[in-house]
Short mmCIF file of C-alpha atoms in Angstrom, two decimals:
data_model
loop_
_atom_site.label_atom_id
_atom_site.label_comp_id
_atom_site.label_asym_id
_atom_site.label_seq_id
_atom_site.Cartn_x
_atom_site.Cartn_y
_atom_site.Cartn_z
CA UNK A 1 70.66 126.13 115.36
CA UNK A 2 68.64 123.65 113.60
CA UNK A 3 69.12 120.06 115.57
CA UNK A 4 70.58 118.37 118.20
CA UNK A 5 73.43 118.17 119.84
CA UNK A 6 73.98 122.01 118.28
CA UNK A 7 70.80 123.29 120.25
CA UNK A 8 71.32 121.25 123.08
CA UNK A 9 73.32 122.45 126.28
CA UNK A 10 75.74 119.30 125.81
CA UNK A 11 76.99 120.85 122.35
CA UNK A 12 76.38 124.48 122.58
CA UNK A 13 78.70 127.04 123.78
CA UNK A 14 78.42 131.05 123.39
CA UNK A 15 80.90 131.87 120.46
CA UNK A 16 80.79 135.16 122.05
CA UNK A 17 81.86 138.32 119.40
CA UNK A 18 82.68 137.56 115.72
CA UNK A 19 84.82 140.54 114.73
CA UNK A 20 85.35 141.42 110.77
CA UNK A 21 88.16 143.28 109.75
CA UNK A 22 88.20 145.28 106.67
CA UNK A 23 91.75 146.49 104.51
CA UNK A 24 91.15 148.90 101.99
CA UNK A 25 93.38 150.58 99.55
CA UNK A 26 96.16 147.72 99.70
CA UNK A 27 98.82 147.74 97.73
CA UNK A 28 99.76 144.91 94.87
CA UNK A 29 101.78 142.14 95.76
CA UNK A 30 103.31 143.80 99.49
CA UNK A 31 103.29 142.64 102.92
CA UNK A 32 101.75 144.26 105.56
CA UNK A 33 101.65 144.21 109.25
CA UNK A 34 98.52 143.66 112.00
CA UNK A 35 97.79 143.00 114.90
CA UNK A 36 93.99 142.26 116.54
CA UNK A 37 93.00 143.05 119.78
CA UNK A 38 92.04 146.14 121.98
CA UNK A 39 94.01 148.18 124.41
CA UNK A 40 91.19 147.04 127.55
CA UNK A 41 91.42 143.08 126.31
CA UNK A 42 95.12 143.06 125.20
CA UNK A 43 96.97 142.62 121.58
CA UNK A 44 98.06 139.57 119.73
CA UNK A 45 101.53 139.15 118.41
CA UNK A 46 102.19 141.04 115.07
CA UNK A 47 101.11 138.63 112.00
CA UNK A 48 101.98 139.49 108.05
CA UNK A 49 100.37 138.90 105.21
CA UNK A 50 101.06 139.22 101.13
CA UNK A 51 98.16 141.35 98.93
CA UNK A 52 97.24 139.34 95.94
CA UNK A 53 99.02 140.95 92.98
CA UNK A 54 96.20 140.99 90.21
CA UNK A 55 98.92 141.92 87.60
CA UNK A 56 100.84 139.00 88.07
CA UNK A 57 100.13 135.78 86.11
CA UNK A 58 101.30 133.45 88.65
CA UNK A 59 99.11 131.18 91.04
CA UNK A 60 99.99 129.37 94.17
CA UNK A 61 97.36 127.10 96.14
CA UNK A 62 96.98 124.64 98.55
CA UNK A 63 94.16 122.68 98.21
CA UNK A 64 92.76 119.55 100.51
CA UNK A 65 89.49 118.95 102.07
CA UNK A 66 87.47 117.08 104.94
CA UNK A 67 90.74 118.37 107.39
CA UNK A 68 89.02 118.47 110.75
CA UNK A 69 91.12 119.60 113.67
CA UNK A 70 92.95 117.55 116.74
CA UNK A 71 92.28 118.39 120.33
CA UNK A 72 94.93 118.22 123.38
CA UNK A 73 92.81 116.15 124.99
CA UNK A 74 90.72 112.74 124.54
CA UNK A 75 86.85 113.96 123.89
CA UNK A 76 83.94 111.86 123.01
CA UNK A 77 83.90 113.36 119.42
CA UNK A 78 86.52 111.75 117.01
CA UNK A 79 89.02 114.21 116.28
CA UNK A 80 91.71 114.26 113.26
CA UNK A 81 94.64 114.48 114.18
CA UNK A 82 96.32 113.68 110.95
CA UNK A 83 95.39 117.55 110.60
CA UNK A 84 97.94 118.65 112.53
CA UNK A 85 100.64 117.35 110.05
CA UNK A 86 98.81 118.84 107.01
CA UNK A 87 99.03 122.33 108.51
CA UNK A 88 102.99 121.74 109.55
CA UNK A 89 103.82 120.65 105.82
CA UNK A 90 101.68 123.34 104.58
CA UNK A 91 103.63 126.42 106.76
CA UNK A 92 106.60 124.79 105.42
CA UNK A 93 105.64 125.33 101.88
CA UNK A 94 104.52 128.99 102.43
CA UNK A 95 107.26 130.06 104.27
CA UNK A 96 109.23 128.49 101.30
CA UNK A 97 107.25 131.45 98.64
CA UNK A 98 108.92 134.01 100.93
CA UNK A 99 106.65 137.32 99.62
CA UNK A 100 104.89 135.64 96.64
CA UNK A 101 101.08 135.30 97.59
CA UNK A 102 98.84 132.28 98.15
CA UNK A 103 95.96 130.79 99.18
CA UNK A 104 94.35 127.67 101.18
CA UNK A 105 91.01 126.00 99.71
CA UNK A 106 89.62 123.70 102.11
CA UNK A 107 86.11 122.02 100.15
CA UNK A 108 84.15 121.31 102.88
CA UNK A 109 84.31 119.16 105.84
CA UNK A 110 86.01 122.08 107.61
CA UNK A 111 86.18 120.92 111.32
CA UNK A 112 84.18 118.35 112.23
CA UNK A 113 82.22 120.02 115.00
CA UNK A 114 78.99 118.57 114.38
CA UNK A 115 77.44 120.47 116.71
CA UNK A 116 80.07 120.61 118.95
CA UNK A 117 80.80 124.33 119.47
CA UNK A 118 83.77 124.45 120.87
CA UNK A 119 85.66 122.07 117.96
CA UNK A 120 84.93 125.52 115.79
CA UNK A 121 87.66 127.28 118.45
CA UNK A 122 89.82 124.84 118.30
CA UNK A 123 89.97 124.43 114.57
CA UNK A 124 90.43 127.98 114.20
CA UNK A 125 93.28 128.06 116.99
CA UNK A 126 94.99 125.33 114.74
CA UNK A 127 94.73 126.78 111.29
CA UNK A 128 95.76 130.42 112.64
CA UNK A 129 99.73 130.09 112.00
CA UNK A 130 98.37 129.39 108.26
CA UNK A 131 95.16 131.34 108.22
CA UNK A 132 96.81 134.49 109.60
CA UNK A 133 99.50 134.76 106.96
CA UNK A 134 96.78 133.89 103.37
CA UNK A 135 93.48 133.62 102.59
CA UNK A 136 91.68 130.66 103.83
CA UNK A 137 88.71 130.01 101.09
CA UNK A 138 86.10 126.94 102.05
CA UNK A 139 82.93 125.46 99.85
CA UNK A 140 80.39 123.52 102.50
CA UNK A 141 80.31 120.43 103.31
CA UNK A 142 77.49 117.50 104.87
CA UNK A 143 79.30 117.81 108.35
CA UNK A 144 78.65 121.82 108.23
CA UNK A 145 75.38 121.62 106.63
CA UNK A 146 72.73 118.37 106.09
CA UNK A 147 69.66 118.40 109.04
CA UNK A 148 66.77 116.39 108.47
CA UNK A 149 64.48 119.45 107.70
CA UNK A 150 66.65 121.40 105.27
CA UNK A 151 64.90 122.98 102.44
CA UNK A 152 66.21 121.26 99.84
CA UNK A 153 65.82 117.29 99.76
CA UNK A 154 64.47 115.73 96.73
CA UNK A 155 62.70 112.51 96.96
CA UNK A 156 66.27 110.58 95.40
CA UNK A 157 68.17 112.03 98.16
CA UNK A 158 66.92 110.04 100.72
CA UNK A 159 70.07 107.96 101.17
CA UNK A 160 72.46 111.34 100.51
CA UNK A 161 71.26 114.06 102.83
CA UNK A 162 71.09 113.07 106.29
CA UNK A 163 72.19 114.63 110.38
CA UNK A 164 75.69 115.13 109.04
CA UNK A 165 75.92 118.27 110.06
CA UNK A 166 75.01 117.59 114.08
CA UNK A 167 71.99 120.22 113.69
CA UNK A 168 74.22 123.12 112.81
CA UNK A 169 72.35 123.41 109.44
CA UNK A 170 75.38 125.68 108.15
CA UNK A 171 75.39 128.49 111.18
CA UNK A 172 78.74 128.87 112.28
CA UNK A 173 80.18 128.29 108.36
CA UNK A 174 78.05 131.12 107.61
CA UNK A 175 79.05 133.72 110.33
CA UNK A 176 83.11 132.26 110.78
CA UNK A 177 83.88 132.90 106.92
CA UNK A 178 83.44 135.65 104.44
CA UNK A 179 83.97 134.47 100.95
CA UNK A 180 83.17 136.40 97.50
CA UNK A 181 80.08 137.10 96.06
CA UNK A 182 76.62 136.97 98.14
CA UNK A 183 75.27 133.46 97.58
CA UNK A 184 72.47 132.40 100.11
CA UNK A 185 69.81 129.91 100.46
CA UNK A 186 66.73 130.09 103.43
CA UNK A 187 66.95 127.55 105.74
CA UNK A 188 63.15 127.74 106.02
CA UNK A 189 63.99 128.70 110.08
CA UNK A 190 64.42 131.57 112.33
CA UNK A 191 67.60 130.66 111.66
CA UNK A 192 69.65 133.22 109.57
CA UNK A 193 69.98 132.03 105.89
CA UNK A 194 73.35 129.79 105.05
CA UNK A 195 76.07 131.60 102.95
CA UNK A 196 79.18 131.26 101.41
CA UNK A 197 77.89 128.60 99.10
CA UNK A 198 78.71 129.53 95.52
CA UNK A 199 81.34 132.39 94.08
CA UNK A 200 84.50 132.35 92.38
CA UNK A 201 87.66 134.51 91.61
CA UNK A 202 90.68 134.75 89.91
CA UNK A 203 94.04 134.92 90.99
CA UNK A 204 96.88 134.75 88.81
CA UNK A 205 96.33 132.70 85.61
CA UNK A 206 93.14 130.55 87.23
CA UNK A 207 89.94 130.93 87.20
CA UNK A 208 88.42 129.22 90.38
CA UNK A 209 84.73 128.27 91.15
CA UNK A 210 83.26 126.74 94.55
CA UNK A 211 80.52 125.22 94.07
CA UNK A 212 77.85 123.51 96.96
CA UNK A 213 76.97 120.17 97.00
CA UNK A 214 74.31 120.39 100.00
CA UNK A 215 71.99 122.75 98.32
CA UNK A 216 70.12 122.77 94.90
CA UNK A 217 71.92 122.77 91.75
CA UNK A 218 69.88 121.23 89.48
CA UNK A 219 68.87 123.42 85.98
CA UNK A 220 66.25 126.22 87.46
CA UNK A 221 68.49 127.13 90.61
CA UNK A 222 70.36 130.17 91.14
CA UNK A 223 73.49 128.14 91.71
CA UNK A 224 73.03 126.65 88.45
CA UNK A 225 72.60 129.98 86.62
CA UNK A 226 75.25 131.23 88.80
CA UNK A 227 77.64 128.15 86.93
CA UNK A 228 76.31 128.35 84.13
CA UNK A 229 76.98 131.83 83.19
CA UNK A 230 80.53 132.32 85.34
CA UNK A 231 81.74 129.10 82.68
CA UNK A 232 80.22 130.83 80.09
CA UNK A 233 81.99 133.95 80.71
CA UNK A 234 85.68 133.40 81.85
CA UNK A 235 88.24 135.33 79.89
CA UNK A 236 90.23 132.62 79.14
CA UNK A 237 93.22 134.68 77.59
CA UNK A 238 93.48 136.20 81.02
CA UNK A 239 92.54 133.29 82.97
CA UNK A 240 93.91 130.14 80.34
CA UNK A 241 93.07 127.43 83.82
CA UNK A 242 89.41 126.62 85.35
CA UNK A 243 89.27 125.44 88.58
CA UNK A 244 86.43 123.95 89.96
CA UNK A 245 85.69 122.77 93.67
CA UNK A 246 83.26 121.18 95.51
CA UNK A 247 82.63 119.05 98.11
CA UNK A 248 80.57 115.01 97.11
CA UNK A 249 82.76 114.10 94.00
CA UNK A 250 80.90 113.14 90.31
CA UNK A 251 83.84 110.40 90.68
CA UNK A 252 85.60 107.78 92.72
CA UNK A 253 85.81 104.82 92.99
CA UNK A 254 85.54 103.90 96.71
CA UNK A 255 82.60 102.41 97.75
CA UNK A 256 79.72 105.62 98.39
CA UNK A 257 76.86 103.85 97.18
CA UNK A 258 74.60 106.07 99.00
CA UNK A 259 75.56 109.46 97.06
CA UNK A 260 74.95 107.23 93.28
CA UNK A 261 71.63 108.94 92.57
CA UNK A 262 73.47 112.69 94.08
CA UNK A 263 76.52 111.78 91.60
CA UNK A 264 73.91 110.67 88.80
CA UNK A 265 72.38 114.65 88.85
CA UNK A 266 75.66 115.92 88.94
CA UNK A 267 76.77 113.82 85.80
CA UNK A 268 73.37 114.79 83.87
CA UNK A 269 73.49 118.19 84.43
CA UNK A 270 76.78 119.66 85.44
CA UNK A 271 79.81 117.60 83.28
CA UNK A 272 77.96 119.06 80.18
CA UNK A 273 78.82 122.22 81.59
CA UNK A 274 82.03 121.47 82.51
CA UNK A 275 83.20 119.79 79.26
CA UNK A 276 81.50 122.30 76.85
CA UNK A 277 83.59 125.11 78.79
CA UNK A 278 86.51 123.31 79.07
CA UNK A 279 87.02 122.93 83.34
CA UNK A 280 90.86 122.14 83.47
CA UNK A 281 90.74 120.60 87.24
CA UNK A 282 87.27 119.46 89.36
CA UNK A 283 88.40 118.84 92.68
CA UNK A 284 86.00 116.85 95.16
CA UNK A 285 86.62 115.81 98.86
CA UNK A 286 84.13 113.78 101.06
CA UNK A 287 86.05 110.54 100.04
CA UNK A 288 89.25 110.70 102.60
CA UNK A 289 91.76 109.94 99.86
CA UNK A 290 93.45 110.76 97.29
CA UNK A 291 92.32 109.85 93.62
CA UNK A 292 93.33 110.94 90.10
CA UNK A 293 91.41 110.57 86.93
CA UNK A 294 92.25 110.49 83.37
CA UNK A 295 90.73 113.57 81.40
CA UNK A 296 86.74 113.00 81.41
CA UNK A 297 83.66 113.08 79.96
CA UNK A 298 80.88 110.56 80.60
CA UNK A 299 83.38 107.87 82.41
CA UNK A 300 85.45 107.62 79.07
CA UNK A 301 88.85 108.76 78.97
CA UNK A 302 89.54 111.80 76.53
CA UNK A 303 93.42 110.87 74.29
CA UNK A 304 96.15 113.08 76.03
CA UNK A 305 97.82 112.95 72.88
CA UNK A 306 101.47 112.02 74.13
CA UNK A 307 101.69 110.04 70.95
CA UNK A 308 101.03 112.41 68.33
CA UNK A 309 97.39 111.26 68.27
CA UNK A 310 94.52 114.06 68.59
CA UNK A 311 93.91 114.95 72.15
CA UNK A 312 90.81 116.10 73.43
CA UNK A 313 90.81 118.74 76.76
CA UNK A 314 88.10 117.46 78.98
CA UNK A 315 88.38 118.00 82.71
CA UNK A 316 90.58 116.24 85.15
CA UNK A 317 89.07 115.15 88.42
CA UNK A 318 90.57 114.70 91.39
CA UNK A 319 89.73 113.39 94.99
CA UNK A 320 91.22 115.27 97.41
CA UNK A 321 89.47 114.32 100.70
CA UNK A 322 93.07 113.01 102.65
CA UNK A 323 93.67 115.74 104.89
CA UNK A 324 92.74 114.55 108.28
CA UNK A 325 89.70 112.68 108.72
CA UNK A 326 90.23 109.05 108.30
CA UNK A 327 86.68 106.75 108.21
CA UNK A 328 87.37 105.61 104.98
CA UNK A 329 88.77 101.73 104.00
CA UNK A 330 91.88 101.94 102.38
CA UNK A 331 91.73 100.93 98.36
CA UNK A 332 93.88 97.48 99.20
CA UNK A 333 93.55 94.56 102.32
CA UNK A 334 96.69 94.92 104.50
CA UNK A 335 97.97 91.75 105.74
CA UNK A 336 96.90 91.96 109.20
CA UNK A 337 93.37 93.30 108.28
CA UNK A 338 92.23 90.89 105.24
CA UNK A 339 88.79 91.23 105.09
CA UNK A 340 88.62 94.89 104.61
CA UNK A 341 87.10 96.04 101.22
CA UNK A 342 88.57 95.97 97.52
CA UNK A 343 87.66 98.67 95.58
CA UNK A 344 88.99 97.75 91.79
CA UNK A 345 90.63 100.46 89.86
CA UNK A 346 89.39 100.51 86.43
CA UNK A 347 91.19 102.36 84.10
CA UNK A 348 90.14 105.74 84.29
CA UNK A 349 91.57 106.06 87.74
CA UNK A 350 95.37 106.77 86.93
CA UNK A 351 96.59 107.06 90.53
CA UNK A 352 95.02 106.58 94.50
CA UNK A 353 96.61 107.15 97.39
CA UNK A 354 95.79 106.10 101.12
CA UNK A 355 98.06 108.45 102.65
CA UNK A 356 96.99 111.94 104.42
CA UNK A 357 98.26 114.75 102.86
CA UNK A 358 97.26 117.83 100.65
CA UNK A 359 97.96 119.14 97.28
CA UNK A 360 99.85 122.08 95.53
CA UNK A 361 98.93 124.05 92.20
CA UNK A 362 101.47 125.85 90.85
CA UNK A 363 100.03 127.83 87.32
CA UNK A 364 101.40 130.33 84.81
CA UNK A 365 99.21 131.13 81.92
CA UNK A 366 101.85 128.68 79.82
CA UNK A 367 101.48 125.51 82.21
CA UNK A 368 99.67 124.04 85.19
CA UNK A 369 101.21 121.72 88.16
CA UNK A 370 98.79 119.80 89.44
CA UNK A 371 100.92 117.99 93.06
CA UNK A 372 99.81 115.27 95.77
CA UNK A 373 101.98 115.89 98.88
CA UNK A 374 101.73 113.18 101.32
CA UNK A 375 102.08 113.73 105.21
CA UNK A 376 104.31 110.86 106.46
CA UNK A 377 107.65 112.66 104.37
CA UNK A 378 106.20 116.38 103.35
CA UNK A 379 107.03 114.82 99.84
CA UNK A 380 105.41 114.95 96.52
CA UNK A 381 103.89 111.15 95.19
CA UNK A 382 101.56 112.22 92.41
CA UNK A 383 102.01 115.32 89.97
CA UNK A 384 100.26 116.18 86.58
CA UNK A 385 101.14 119.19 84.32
CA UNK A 386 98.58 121.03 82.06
CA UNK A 387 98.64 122.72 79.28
CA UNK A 388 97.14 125.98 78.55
CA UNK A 389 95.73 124.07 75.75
CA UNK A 390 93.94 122.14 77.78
CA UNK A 391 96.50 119.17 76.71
CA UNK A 392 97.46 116.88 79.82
CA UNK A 393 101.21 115.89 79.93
CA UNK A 394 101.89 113.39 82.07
CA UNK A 395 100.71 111.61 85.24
CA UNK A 396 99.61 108.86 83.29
CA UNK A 397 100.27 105.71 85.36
CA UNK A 398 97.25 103.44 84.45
CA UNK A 399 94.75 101.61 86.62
CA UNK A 400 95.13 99.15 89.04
CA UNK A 401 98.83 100.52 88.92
CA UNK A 402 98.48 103.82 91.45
CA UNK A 403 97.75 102.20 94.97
CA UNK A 404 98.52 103.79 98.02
CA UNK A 405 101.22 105.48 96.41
CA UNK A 406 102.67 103.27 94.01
CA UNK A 407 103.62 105.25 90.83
CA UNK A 408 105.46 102.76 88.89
CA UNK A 409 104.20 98.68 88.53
CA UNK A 410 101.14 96.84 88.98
CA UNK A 411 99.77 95.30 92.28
CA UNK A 412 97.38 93.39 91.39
CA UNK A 413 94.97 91.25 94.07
CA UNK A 414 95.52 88.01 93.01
CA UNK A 415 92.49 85.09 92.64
CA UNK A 416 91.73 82.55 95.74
CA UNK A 417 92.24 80.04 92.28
CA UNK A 418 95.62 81.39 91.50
CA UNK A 419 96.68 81.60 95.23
CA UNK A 420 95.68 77.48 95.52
CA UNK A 421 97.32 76.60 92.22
CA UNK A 422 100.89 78.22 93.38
CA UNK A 423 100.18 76.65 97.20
CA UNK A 424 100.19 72.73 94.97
CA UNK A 425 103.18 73.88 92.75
CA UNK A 426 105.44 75.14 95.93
CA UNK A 427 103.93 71.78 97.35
CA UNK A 428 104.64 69.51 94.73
CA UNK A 429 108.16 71.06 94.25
CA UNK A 430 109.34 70.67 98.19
CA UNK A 431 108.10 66.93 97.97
CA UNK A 432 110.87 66.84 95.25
CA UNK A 433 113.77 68.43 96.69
CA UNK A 434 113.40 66.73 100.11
CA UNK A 435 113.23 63.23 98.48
CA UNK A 436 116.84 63.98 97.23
CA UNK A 437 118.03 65.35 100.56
CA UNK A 438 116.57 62.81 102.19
CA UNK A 439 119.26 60.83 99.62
CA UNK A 440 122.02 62.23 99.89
CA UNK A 441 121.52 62.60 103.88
CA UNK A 442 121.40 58.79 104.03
CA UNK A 443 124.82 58.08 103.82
CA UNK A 444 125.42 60.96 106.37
CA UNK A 445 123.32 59.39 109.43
CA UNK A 446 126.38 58.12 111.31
CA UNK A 447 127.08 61.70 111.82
CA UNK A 448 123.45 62.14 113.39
CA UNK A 449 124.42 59.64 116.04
CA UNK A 450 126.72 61.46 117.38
CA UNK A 451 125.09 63.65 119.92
CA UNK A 452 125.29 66.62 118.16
CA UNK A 453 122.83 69.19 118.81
CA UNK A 454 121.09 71.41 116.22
CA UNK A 455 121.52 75.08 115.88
CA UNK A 456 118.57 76.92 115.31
CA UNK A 457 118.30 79.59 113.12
CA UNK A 458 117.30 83.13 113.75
CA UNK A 459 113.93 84.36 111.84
CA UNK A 460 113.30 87.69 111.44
CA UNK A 461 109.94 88.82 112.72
CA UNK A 462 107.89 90.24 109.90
#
């Protein structure tokens, strides 16, 4: 390891064995049967699995980032445990596809160990009803990856690449996952070189790309070459979707100040890439919410033609951070916590939620469903469709009208001005009607005399 606590006694532990297991000669689209184990340590229970089916043109994901994992127990490390209802809603929905194949994409912010090593176990003990049945691809994250010596920090990074990662400097990413292709960067250590940071596949009719955030991708790079020519080459008759995934977004519109000049490079010199090959979906964590755009390029909206007007296909981003970790402020003040932030919606965002959850893309090479599942009701509270065109639907609620999960009207934060003129109207108004109650009353004060006591009336507690 690269940093404290990770090579300190306090956070390491010995991860003992890692054991890969290789499948060869599988079938198309059929389930199969394991176990793991060894007849001297024991067997696990028999899991199942589906083989991708690379004839079919069908996709099925589940997509969410910065997920983290919840512990038993209280620890000194903040633990998700919003994560736990992610992966419940999650089994629900695969269970639900019966032998159809899928996959999970988690973009980074995988478990929040920070150095921590045995948060890595206990992540992995979580996601195994899910992780045992699909494939379970990741892109890094900061809390996998940033140290203050990594290779790769620019003089206008100063404010984005910090300790994030709790001195793992991308260790136990690298040797816990096995993803496509054979991406690698030097950590400039004896530490083994970090992997799994750039590849991409296809399954069904999508194309999918995972990109990294933490290490170079400006124009000279291999991961920019590596973009640059996967874009360039997609078969789009066999794949119509793109699908690309990373971890720091190139929008929100929370309040990350510190990643402006990361999300000015990415602007600059990867949305030209993106809109010239026409990117259907870029999906971003590291905000921990949930955040639609209208189609981009340059923070202007592209038309989605839904009124006979010419359309133009420019990529849809989405936020996608809301899967467990919470150390975000919501988008709106509740009532009983005023003073926290408000971050204004401007147009281009169409839709934000504040509730944990994860999303769903369901693709055939004629359409794309695009869906925002939220935790609290294993529901569905934002959806946009695709064309193969490029052409976006629907999903077009407006800003400042998609708060916390508000699809339809407009809750606007209204003025300290506006709030004082109403308080005089309401004033001037009860001045009004109690002078003629007052009145009519007048005649009635014998009554009053009387003894009678009054009744009170029962509020409701709000």
């Amino acid at each position: 390891m690269c940093d404290a606590p990770a090579n300190q006694s306090v956070g390491w532990r010995d991860p003992g064995y890692i054991h890969d297991g290789v499948m060869t000669n599988l079938k198309k689209g059929k389930r199969y049967y394991y176990k793991v184990g060894s007849d001297s340590g024991g067997w696990s229970i028999t899991y199942s699995f589906v083989s991708r089916n690379k004839d079919s043109d069908e996709t099925t994901a589940f997509l969410f980032g910065d997920m983290g994992t919840a512990t038993p127990y209280s620890t000194f490390l903040r633990t998700q445990d919003e994560s736990i209802s992610t992966m419940k809603w999650i089994s629900r929905d695969i269970e639900a596809l019966g032998d159809k194949p899928s996959f999970i994409s988690h973009i980074g912010d995988i478990s929040y160990a920070r150095g921590y090593s045995w948060l890595w176990d206990n992540f992995f003990a979580q996601i195994e009803p899910v992780a045992s049945k699909v494939p379970y691809h990741v892109c890094i994250g900061n809390h996998e990856y940033d140290w203050p010596l990594q290779p790769w920090k620019p003089d206008w990074s100063y404010s984005v690449y910090g300790k994030d990662g709790g001195g793992e400097c991308g260790v136990p990413y690298s040797l816990r996952f096995n993803m496509p292709g054979n991406s690698s960067e030097p950590t400039g250590t004896r530490v083994p070189a970090t992997r799994n940071l750039y590849y991409s596949f296809d399954m069904g009719a999508v194309h999918f790309v995972y990109i990294s955030t933490e290490t170079n991708f400006l124009p000279g790079s291999s991961q920019y070459n590596f973009i640059k020519r996967d874009l360039e080459s997609i078969n789009r008759k066999k794949t119509p979707f793109v699908v690309v995934q990373g971890h720091r977004p190139m929008y929100t519109t929370s309040h990350e100040n510190r990643d402006a000049p990361f999300r000015d490079r990415l602007l600059e010199h990867l949305e030209p890439l993106f809109v010239k090959n026409k990117v259907t979906l870029a999906l971003w964590g590291h905000v921990h919410r949930y955040e639609r755009f209208c189609p981009l390029n340059n923070f202007t909206c592209g038309s989605m033609g839904l009124n006979g007007e010419q359309w133009e296909a420019f990529p849809v981003h989405v936020v996608i951070g809301m899967a467990g970790q919470d150390w975000q402020p919501i988008w709106q003040p509740r009532e009983d916590h005023p003073n926290d932030p408000i971050f204004p919606q401007p147009m281009r965002s169409l839709y934000r939620g504040g509730e944990f959850g994860y999303t769903r893309l369901v693709a055939t090479k004629e359409k794309l469903t695009f869906s925002y599942v939220g935790n609290h009701d294993g529901e569905v509270h934002d959806m946009v469709e695709i064309l193969a065109s490029g052409q976006v639907l629907n999903g077009n609620t407006g800003g400042d009208g998609g708060d916390d999960g508000a699809a339809v009207g407009s809750k606007m934060v209204q003025s300290t001005f506006s709030w004082y003129v109403k308080g005089a109207s309401v004033l001037v108004l009860g001045a009004f009607v109690g002078y003629v109650i007052g009145y009519i009353s007048h005649a009635q004060r014998s009554e009053a005399a009387s003894g009678k006591n009054w009744t009170p009336v029962k509020n409701e507690e709000i």
